[in-house]
Short mmCIF file of C-alpha atoms in Angstrom, two decimals:
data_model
loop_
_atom_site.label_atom_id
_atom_site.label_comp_id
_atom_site.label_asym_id
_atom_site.label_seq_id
_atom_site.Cartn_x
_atom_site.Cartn_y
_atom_site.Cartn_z
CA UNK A 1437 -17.03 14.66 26.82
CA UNK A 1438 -17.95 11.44 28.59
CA UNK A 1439 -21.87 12.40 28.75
CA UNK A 1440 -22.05 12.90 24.80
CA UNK A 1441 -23.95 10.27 23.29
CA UNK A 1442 -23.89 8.65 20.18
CA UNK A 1443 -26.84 6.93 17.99
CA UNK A 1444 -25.40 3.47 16.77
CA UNK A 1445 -26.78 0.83 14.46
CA UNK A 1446 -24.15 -1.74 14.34
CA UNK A 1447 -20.84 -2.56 15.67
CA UNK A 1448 -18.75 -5.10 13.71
CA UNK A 1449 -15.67 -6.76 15.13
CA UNK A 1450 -13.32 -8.66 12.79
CA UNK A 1451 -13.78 -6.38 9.61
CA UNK A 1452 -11.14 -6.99 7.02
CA UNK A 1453 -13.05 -4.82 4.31
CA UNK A 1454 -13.21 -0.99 5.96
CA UNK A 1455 -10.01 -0.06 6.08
CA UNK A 1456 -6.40 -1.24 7.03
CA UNK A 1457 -5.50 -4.68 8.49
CA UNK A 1458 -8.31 -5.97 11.35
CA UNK A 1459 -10.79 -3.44 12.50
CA UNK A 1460 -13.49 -2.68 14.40
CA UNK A 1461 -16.22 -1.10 12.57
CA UNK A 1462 -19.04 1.27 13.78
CA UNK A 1463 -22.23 2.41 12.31
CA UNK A 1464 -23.53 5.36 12.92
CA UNK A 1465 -27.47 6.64 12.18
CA UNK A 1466 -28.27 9.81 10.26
CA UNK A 1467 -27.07 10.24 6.45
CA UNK A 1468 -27.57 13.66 4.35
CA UNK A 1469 -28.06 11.08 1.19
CA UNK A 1470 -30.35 9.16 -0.05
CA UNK A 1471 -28.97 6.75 -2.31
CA UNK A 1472 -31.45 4.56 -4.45
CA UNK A 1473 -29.10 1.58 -4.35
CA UNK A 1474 -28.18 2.07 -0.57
CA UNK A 1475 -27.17 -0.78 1.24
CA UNK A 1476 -28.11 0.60 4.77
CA UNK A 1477 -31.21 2.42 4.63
CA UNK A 1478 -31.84 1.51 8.20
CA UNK A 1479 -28.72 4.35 8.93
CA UNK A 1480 -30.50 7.27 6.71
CA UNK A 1481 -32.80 8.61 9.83
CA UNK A 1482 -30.70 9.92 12.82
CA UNK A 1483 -33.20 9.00 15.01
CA UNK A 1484 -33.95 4.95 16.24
CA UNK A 1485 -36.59 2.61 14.48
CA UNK A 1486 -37.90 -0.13 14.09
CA UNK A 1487 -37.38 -2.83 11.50
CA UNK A 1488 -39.92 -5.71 10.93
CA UNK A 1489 -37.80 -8.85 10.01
CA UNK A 1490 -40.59 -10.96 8.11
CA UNK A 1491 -39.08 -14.47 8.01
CA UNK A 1492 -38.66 -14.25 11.99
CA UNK A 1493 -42.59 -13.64 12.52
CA UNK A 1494 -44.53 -16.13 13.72
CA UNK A 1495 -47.64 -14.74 13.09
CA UNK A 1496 -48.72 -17.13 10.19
CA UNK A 1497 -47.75 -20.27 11.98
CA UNK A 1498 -48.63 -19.72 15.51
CA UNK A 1499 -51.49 -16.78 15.59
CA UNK A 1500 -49.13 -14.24 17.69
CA UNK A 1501 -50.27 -10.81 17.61
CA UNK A 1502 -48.80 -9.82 20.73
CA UNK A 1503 -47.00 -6.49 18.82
CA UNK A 1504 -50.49 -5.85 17.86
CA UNK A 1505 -52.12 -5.71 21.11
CA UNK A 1506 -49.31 -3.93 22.00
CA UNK A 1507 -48.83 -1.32 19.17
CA UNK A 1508 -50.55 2.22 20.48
CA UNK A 1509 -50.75 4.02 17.25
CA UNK A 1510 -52.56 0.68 16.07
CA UNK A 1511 -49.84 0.90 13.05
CA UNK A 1512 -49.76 -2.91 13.32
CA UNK A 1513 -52.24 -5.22 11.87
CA UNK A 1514 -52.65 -8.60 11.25
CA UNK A 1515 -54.77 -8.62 8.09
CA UNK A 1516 -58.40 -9.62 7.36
CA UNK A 1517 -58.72 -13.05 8.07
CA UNK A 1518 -56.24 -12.58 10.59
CA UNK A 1519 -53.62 -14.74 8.65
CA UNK A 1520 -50.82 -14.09 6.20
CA UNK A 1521 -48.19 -11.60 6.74
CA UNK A 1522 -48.47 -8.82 9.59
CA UNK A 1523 -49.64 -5.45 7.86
CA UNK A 1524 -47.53 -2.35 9.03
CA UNK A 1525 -48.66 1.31 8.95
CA UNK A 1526 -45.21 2.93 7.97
CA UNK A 1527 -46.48 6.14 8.09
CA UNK A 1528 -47.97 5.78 11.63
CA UNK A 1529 -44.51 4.32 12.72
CA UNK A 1530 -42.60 7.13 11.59
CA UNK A 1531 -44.24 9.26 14.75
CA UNK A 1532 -43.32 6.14 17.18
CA UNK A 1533 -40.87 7.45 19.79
CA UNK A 1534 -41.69 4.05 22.35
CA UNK A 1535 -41.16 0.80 19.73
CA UNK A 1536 -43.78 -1.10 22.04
CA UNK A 1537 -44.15 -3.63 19.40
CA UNK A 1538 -40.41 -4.70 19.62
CA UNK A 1539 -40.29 -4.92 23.09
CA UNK A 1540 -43.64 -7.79 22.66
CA UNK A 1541 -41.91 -9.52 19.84
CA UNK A 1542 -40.11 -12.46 21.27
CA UNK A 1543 -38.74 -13.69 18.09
CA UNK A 1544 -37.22 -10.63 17.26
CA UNK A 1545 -39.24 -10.07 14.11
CA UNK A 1546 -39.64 -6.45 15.00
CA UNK A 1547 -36.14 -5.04 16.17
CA UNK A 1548 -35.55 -1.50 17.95
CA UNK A 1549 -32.46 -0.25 15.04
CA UNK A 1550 -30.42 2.24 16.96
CA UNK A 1551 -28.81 2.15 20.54
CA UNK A 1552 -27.12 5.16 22.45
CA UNK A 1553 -23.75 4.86 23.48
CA UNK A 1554 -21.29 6.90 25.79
CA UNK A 1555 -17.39 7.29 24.05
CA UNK A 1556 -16.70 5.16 27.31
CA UNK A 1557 -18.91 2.24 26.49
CA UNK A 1558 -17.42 2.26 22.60
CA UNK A 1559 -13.77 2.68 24.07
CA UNK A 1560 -13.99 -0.48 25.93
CA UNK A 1561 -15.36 -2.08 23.03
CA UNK A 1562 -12.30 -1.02 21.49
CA UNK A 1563 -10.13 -2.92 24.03
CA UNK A 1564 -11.51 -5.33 24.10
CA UNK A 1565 -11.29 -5.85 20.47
CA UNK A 1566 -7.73 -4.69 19.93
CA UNK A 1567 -5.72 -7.57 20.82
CA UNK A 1568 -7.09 -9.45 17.37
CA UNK A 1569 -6.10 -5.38 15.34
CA UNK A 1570 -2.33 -6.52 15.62
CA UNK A 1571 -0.28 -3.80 14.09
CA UNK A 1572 -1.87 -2.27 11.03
CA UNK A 1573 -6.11 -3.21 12.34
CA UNK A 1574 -7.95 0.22 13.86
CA UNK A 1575 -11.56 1.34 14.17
CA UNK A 1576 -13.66 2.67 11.65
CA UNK A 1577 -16.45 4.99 11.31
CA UNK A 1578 -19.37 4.47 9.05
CA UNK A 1579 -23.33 4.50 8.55
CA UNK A 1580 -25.14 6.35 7.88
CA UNK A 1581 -22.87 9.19 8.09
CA UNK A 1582 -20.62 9.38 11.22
CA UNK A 1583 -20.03 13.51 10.21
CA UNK A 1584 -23.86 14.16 11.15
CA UNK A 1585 -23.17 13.14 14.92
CA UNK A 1586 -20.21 15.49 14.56
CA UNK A 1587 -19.40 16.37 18.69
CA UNK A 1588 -19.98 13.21 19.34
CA UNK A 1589 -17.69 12.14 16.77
CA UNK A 1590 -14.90 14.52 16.77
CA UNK A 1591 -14.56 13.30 20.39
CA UNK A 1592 -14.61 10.04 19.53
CA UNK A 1593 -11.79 10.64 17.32
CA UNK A 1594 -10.29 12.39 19.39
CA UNK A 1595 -10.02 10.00 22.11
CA UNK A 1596 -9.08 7.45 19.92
CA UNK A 1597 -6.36 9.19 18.68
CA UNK A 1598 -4.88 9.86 22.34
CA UNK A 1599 -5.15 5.76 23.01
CA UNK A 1600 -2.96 5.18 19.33
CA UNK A 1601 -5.79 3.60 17.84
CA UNK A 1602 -5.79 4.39 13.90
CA UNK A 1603 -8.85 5.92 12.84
CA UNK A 1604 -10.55 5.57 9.43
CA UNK A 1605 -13.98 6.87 8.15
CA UNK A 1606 -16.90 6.29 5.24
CA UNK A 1607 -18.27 9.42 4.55
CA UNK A 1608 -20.55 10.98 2.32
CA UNK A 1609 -18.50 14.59 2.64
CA UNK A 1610 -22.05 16.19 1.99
CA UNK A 1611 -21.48 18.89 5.04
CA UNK A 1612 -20.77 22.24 5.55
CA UNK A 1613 -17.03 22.35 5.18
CA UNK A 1614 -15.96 23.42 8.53
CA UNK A 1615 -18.02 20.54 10.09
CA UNK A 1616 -16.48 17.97 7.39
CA UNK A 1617 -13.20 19.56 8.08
CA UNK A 1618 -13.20 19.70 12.37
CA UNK A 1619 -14.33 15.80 11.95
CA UNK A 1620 -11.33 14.44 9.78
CA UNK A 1621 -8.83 16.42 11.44
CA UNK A 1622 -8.75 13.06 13.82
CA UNK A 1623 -8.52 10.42 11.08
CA UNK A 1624 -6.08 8.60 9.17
CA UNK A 1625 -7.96 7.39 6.39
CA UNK A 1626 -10.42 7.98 5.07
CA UNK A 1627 -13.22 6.88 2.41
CA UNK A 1628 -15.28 9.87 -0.20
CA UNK A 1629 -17.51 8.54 -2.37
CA UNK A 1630 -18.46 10.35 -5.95
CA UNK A 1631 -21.32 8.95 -7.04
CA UNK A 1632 -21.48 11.10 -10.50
CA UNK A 1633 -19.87 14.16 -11.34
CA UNK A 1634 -23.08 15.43 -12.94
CA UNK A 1635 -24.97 17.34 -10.77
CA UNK A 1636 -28.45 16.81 -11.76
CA UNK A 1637 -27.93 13.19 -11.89
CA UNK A 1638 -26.01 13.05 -8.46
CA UNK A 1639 -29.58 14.65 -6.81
CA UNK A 1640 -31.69 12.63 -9.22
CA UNK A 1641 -30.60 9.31 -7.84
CA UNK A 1642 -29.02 10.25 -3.70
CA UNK A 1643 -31.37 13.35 -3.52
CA UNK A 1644 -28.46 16.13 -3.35
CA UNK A 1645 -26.23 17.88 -5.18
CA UNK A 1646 -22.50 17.02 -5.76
CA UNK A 1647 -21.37 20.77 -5.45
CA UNK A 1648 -20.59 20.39 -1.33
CA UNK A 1649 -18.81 16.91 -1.62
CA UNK A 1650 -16.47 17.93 -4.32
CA UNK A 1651 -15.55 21.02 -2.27
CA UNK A 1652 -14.67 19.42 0.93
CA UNK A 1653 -12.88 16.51 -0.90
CA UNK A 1654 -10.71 19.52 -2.59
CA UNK A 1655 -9.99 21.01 0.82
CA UNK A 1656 -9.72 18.16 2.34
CA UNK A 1657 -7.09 17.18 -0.55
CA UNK A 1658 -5.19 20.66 -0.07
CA UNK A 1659 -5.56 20.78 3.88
CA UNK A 1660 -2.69 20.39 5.71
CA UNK A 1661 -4.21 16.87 6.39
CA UNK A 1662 -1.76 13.76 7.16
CA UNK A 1663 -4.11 11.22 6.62
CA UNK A 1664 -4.83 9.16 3.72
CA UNK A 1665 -7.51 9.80 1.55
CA UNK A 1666 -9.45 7.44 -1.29
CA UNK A 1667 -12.07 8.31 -3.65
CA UNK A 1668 -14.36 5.48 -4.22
CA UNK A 1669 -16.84 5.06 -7.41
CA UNK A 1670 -19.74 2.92 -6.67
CA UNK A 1671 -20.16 1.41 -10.52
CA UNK A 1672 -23.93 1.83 -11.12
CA UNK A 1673 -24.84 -0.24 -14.37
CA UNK A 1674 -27.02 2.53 -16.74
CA UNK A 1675 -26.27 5.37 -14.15
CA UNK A 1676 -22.78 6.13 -13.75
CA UNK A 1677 -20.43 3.42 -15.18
CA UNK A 1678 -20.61 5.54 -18.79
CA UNK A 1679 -16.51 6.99 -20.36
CA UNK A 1680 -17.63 10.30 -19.96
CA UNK A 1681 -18.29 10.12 -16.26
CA UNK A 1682 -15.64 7.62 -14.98
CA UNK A 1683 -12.78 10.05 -17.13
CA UNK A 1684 -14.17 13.26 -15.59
CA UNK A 1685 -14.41 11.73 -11.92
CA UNK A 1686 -10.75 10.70 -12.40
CA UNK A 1687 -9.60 14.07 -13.75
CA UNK A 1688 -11.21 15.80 -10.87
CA UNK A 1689 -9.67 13.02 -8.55
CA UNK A 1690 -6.27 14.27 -10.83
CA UNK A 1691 -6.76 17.89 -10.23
CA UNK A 1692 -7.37 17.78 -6.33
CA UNK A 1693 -4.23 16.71 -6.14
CA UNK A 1694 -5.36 12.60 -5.05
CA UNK A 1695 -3.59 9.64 -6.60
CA UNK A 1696 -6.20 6.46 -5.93
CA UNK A 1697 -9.70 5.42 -6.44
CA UNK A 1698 -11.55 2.42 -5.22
CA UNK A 1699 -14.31 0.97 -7.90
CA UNK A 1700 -16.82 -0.94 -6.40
CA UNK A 1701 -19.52 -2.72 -8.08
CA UNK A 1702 -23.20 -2.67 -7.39
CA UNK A 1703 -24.44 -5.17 -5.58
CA UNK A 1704 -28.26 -6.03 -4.20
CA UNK A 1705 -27.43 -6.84 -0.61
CA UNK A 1706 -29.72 -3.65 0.32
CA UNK A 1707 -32.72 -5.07 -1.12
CA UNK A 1708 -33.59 -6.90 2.48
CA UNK A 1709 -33.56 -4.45 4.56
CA UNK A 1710 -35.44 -2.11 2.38
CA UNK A 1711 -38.40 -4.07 3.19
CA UNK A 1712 -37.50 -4.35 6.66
CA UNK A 1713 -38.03 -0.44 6.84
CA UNK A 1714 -41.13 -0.76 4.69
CA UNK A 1715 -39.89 0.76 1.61
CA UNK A 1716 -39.18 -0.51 -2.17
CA UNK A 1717 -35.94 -1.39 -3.33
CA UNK A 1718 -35.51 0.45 -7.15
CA UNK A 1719 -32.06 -1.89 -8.06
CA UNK A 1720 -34.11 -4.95 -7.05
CA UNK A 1721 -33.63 -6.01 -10.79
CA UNK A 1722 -30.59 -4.78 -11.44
CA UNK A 1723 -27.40 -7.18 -12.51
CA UNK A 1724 -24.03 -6.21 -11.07
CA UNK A 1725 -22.16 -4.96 -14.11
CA UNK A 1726 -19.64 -7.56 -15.95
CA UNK A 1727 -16.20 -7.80 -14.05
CA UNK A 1728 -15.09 -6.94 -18.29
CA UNK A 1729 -17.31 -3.44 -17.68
CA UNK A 1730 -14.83 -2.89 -14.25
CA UNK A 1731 -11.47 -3.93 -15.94
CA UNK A 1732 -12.08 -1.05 -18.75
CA UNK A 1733 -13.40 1.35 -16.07
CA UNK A 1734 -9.85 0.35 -13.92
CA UNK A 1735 -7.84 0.92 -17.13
CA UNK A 1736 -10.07 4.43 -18.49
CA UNK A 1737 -9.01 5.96 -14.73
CA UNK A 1738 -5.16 4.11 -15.07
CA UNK A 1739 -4.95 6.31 -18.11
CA UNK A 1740 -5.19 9.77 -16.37
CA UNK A 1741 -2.26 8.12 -14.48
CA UNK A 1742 -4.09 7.43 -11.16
CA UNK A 1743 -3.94 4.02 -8.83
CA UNK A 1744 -7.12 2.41 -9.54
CA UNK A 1745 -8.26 -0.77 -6.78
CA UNK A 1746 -11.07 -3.07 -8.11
CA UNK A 1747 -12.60 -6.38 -7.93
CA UNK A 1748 -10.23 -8.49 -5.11
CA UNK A 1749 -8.18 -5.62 -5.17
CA UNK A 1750 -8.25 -3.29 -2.25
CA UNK A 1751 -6.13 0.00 -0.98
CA UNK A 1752 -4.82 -2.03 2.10
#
């Protein structure tokens, strides 16, 4: 179990937002979604990369090219006249398995995003983090999608679970079930999000179906399963924040046999590192919706008699 690796983005100490009390949140790479509004695009490959951090380049005020020189797919350019902003073949990078360029950058303009890690090396992380958990504080699991590295972690999990550490986990639930199911076996809480409850829409915007989410949150919801389990409605303005939608996720959320759900509106925090992975953000005009829009969501899902958390309010 000790040899398993995992593919990590981020580790955050100190989070207050990702689950009970104090915790220690991890970020795992590899995501079976594609959502247009996503705020960690970085996490969708499972596989490392590299992200080019504009305002760190020095390029335009001190002539560096040194990630050019270095570059072997020459996917790195630094324009015509040789000034301005570095010009990046994204397609080239995509076939990069030796991020030259961000081991030339010393300004950390171009970053390597993804670094292995043993469950040992995470563990002592862990340790070392969980004097400042207290009581009710834990780690949690997110991305990306932690379900896609699933041996690594369901052992993970697992060993967390025989140091009393409380596990919770942001998923996406878009697995087969049995490998959705094996994961969360090891977790206390735990985080679904339904982004629409029509199908076609769900793929037109995240690029899959609904149809597997909504049957693993059913068995999760009817599994023998201690733990506790939210549904969470990111409120897209013009997408999914219409009555029809927010009544029928909440009578689904009914029916399952689940009592809360988490609204959380849009925000644009994404839009920077969309361009750090060479891509377009689509929301990059879009408003968050008006906190009146969230109170009558909150009181359309109250009215199927469920717990609904929004705005300052959270399920902790």
């Amino acid at each position: 179990m000790d040899e398993l690796k995992g593919l990590i983005f981020d580790i955050q100490s100190y989070s207050v937002h990702d689950g009970p009390g104090c915790r220690t949140t991890v970020f795992f790479m590899g995501c079976p979604l594609r959502c247009e509004w996503c705020a960690n695009p970085e996490g969708w490959q499972a596989k490392q990369r590299m992200m080019y951090r504009m305002t760190k380049c020095v390029h335009d005020k001190e002539g560096c090219i040194r990630c050019v020189k270095r570059c072997p797919y020459q996917a790195v350019s630094a324009g015509a006249d040789g000034k301005g902003p570095l010009e990046i073949d994204w397609e080239k990078c995509k076939t990069c398995e030796t991020f030259e360029c961000t081991q030339a950058c010393l300004k950390e303009a171009m970053v390597l995003c993804g670094k292995w890690y043993t469950i040992p090396a995470l563990m002592k992380i862990f340790e070392r983090d969980r004097h400042y958990w207290g009581h009710t504080g834990g780690v949690t699991l997110s991305g990306g999608d932690a379900v896609a590295q699933k041996d690594f972690t369901r052992a993970l999990l697992k060993r967390c679970q025989e140091a009393y550490i409380h596990t919770a986990i942001e998923t996406s639930a878009c697995f087969p079930q049995e490998q959705f199911l094996s994961v969360l076996q090891y977790v206390n809480f735990a985080f679904v999000d339904i982004k629409h409850m029509d199908a076609a829409k769900h793929q037109e915007q995240t690029g899959v179906s609904n149809e597997q989410i909504l049957k693993n949150v059913k068995a999760l919801a009817q599994d023998s399963w201690p733990g506790r389990l939210i549904i969470r409605i990111p409120i897209i303005p013009g997408y999914n924040d219409n009555d029809e939608n927010i009544v029928a996720t909440a009578k689904f959320v009914k029916d399952a046999g689940l009592s809360e759900i988490n609204v959380l509106p849009f925000h644009r925090l994404g839009d920077s590192k969309w361009k750090q992975c060479g891509m377009v953000y689509p929301y990059r005009e879009q408003e968050s919706p008006e906190p009146e829009q969230m109170e009558h969501i909150q009181k359309l899902i109250q009215a199927q008699g469920l717990i609904c958390y929004t705005g300052s309010d959270t399920p902790f």
